[in-house]
């Protein structure tokens, strides 16, 4: 299974924020959209970083409430691990586990073409296992 199969189910929409966005505004966005991370991008297609709720927690633990007055560009991760639609789901699961991150932007020709979270991967695997189970049950009952 490939990442394109996961994106087929969830679509290619990606929530982005510009590096100039305030951290207070970012928190409102994450809460409203019920997401844990946003891709940092000025033009909405080129990845400049990724910012997750963990970055806010870390900065808050270090500097306290003043982090709310900072910009996303100051707290985000700039070296972003990305995937392509051809990346295998197994490879991405390994990368997420090794790198300890739960979000991976998907790029086509250097432009944003989706994002996959660990929740999307878990959902995809459960659907896959359900399909396999139904097929096996059908096989067993017709073999009797
Ligand atoms: P997450 O588990 O995705 O909420 O993120 C945990 C930490 O990893 C945060 O510091 C994020 O900025 C960073 N992070 C999240 N996704 C990625 C990624 N695809 N590549 C590199 N760092 C990431």
Short mmCIF file of C-alpha atoms and ligand atoms in Angstrom, two decimals:
data_model
loop_
_atom_site.label_atom_id
_atom_site.label_comp_id
_atom_site.label_asym_id
_atom_site.label_seq_id
_atom_site.Cartn_x
_atom_site.Cartn_y
_atom_site.Cartn_z
CA UNK A 1 0.00 0.00 0.00
CA UNK A 2 1.17 3.47 -0.88
CA UNK A 3 0.55 6.96 0.49
CA UNK A 4 -1.57 7.76 -2.59
CA UNK A 5 -4.05 5.10 -1.36
CA UNK A 6 -4.32 6.89 2.00
CA UNK A 7 -4.78 10.28 0.29
CA UNK A 8 -7.50 8.85 -1.97
CA UNK A 9 -9.62 8.36 1.14
CA UNK A 10 -8.91 11.70 2.86
CA UNK A 11 -8.17 14.16 0.05
CA UNK A 12 -5.34 16.60 -0.55
CA UNK A 13 -6.39 19.50 1.69
CA UNK A 14 -3.57 20.85 3.90
CA UNK A 15 -3.90 23.56 6.55
CA UNK A 16 -0.97 25.98 6.19
CA UNK A 17 0.18 29.02 8.17
CA UNK A 18 2.65 31.71 7.20
CA UNK A 19 5.82 32.01 9.35
CA UNK A 20 4.59 35.47 10.43
CA UNK A 21 1.43 34.09 12.02
CA UNK A 22 1.29 34.71 15.77
CA UNK A 23 1.45 31.67 18.07
CA UNK A 24 -1.84 32.80 19.68
CA UNK A 25 -3.50 32.76 16.26
CA UNK A 26 -1.97 29.33 15.51
CA UNK A 27 -3.51 27.88 18.70
CA UNK A 28 -6.95 29.17 17.65
CA UNK A 29 -6.50 27.59 14.21
CA UNK A 30 -5.40 24.19 15.59
CA UNK A 31 -8.36 24.18 18.02
CA UNK A 32 -10.95 25.28 15.41
CA UNK A 33 -9.75 22.81 12.77
CA UNK A 34 -9.27 20.02 15.36
CA UNK A 35 -5.75 19.27 14.10
CA UNK A 36 -2.40 18.82 15.83
CA UNK A 37 -0.06 20.45 13.32
CA UNK A 38 0.05 22.88 10.39
CA UNK A 39 2.51 23.18 7.54
CA UNK A 40 4.42 26.47 7.55
CA UNK A 41 4.28 28.02 4.10
CA UNK A 42 4.13 31.57 2.80
CA UNK A 43 2.58 30.69 -0.57
CA UNK A 44 0.50 27.69 0.55
CA UNK A 45 2.41 25.20 -1.63
CA UNK A 46 6.12 25.39 -0.68
CA UNK A 47 7.02 23.76 2.66
CA UNK A 48 9.11 26.07 4.89
CA UNK A 49 8.50 24.16 8.11
CA UNK A 50 5.97 22.32 10.25
CA UNK A 51 4.53 23.44 13.57
CA UNK A 52 2.76 21.13 15.97
CA UNK A 53 1.11 21.51 19.36
CA UNK A 54 4.30 19.91 20.78
CA UNK A 55 6.37 22.90 19.56
CA UNK A 56 4.04 25.23 21.46
CA UNK A 57 4.23 23.07 24.61
CA UNK A 58 8.06 22.95 24.41
CA UNK A 59 8.37 26.74 23.91
CA UNK A 60 5.86 27.35 26.70
CA UNK A 61 7.84 25.12 29.09
CA UNK A 62 11.02 27.06 28.24
CA UNK A 63 9.73 30.66 28.09
CA UNK A 64 6.27 30.72 29.65
CA UNK A 65 3.25 32.66 28.40
CA UNK A 66 5.40 35.11 26.39
CA UNK A 67 5.44 32.44 23.67
CA UNK A 68 1.91 33.57 22.76
CA UNK A 69 3.44 36.80 21.46
CA UNK A 70 5.98 35.00 19.25
CA UNK A 71 5.70 34.11 15.55
CA UNK A 72 5.25 30.59 14.18
CA UNK A 73 8.58 30.91 12.33
CA UNK A 74 10.37 31.15 15.70
CA UNK A 75 9.04 27.88 17.14
CA UNK A 76 8.50 25.60 14.12
CA UNK A 77 10.70 22.77 12.84
CA UNK A 78 12.45 23.84 9.62
CA UNK A 79 13.88 20.48 8.53
CA UNK A 80 10.74 18.68 7.48
CA UNK A 81 10.53 14.99 6.65
CA UNK A 82 8.27 14.63 3.61
CA UNK A 83 6.85 11.81 1.52
CA UNK A 84 5.56 11.35 -2.02
CA UNK A 85 2.38 9.56 -3.16
CA UNK A 86 4.65 6.60 -4.10
CA UNK A 87 6.09 6.21 -0.57
CA UNK A 88 4.96 2.93 0.99
CA UNK A 89 2.76 3.07 4.08
CA UNK A 90 5.17 0.67 5.85
CA UNK A 91 8.13 2.99 5.16
CA UNK A 92 6.21 6.01 6.45
CA UNK A 93 5.23 4.14 9.64
CA UNK A 94 8.91 3.33 10.22
CA UNK A 95 9.93 6.97 9.56
CA UNK A 96 7.27 8.31 11.97
CA UNK A 97 8.34 5.85 14.68
CA UNK A 98 12.08 6.52 14.24
CA UNK A 99 11.68 10.31 13.91
CA UNK A 100 9.00 10.57 16.66
CA UNK A 101 6.67 12.77 14.62
CA UNK A 102 3.00 12.20 13.80
CA UNK A 103 2.59 14.29 10.64
CA UNK A 104 4.19 14.04 7.20
CA UNK A 105 3.48 16.45 4.33
CA UNK A 106 3.22 14.82 0.89
CA UNK A 107 4.94 16.57 -2.00
CA UNK A 108 4.64 16.26 -5.79
CA UNK A 109 7.35 18.14 -7.71
CA UNK A 110 8.22 20.08 -4.55
CA UNK A 111 4.62 21.28 -4.06
CA UNK A 112 2.22 20.32 -1.26
CA UNK A 113 -0.14 17.56 -2.37
CA UNK A 114 -1.52 16.40 0.99
CA UNK A 115 -0.58 15.53 4.56
CA UNK A 116 -0.73 12.22 6.40
CA UNK A 117 -1.05 11.92 10.16
CA UNK A 118 -0.48 8.85 12.30
CA UNK A 119 -4.27 8.81 12.82
CA UNK A 120 -4.80 8.52 9.04
CA UNK A 121 -2.34 5.61 8.92
CA UNK A 122 -4.04 3.79 11.82
CA UNK A 123 -7.47 4.26 10.18
CA UNK A 124 -6.11 2.98 6.86
CA UNK A 125 -4.58 -0.12 8.50
CA UNK A 126 -7.80 -0.92 10.39
CA UNK A 127 -9.85 -0.62 7.15
CA UNK A 128 -7.32 -2.88 5.40
CA UNK A 129 -7.47 -5.51 8.16
CA UNK A 130 -11.31 -5.40 8.13
CA UNK A 131 -11.33 -6.01 4.37
CA UNK A 132 -8.90 -8.93 4.76
CA UNK A 133 -10.98 -10.41 7.58
CA UNK A 134 -14.23 -10.22 5.51
CA UNK A 135 -12.46 -11.83 2.53
CA UNK A 136 -11.15 -14.67 4.73
CA UNK A 137 -14.58 -15.20 6.32
CA UNK A 138 -16.13 -15.36 2.86
CA UNK A 139 -13.47 -17.84 1.76
CA UNK A 140 -14.00 -20.08 4.81
CA UNK A 141 -17.80 -20.10 4.50
CA UNK A 142 -17.74 -20.94 0.75
CA UNK A 143 -15.09 -23.68 1.33
CA UNK A 144 -17.37 -25.54 3.78
P1 LIG B 1 4.11 15.77 16.02
O1 LIG B 1 4.35 14.45 16.69
O2 LIG B 1 3.87 15.60 14.54
O3 LIG B 1 3.05 16.58 16.67
O4 LIG B 1 5.45 16.61 16.09
C1 LIG B 1 6.47 16.38 17.06
C2 LIG B 1 7.68 17.25 16.71
O5 LIG B 1 8.20 16.87 15.41
C3 LIG B 1 7.43 18.74 16.60
O6 LIG B 1 8.61 19.42 17.01
C4 LIG B 1 7.18 18.99 15.12
O7 LIG B 1 7.52 20.30 14.67
C5 LIG B 1 8.11 17.96 14.51
N1 LIG B 1 7.57 17.40 13.26
C6 LIG B 1 6.29 17.07 13.00
N2 LIG B 1 6.17 16.57 11.78
C7 LIG B 1 7.42 16.57 11.25
C8 LIG B 1 7.98 16.18 9.99
N3 LIG B 1 7.24 15.65 9.04
N4 LIG B 1 9.32 16.37 9.79
C9 LIG B 1 10.09 16.89 10.77
N5 LIG B 1 9.63 17.26 11.96
C10 LIG B 1 8.32 17.11 12.22
#
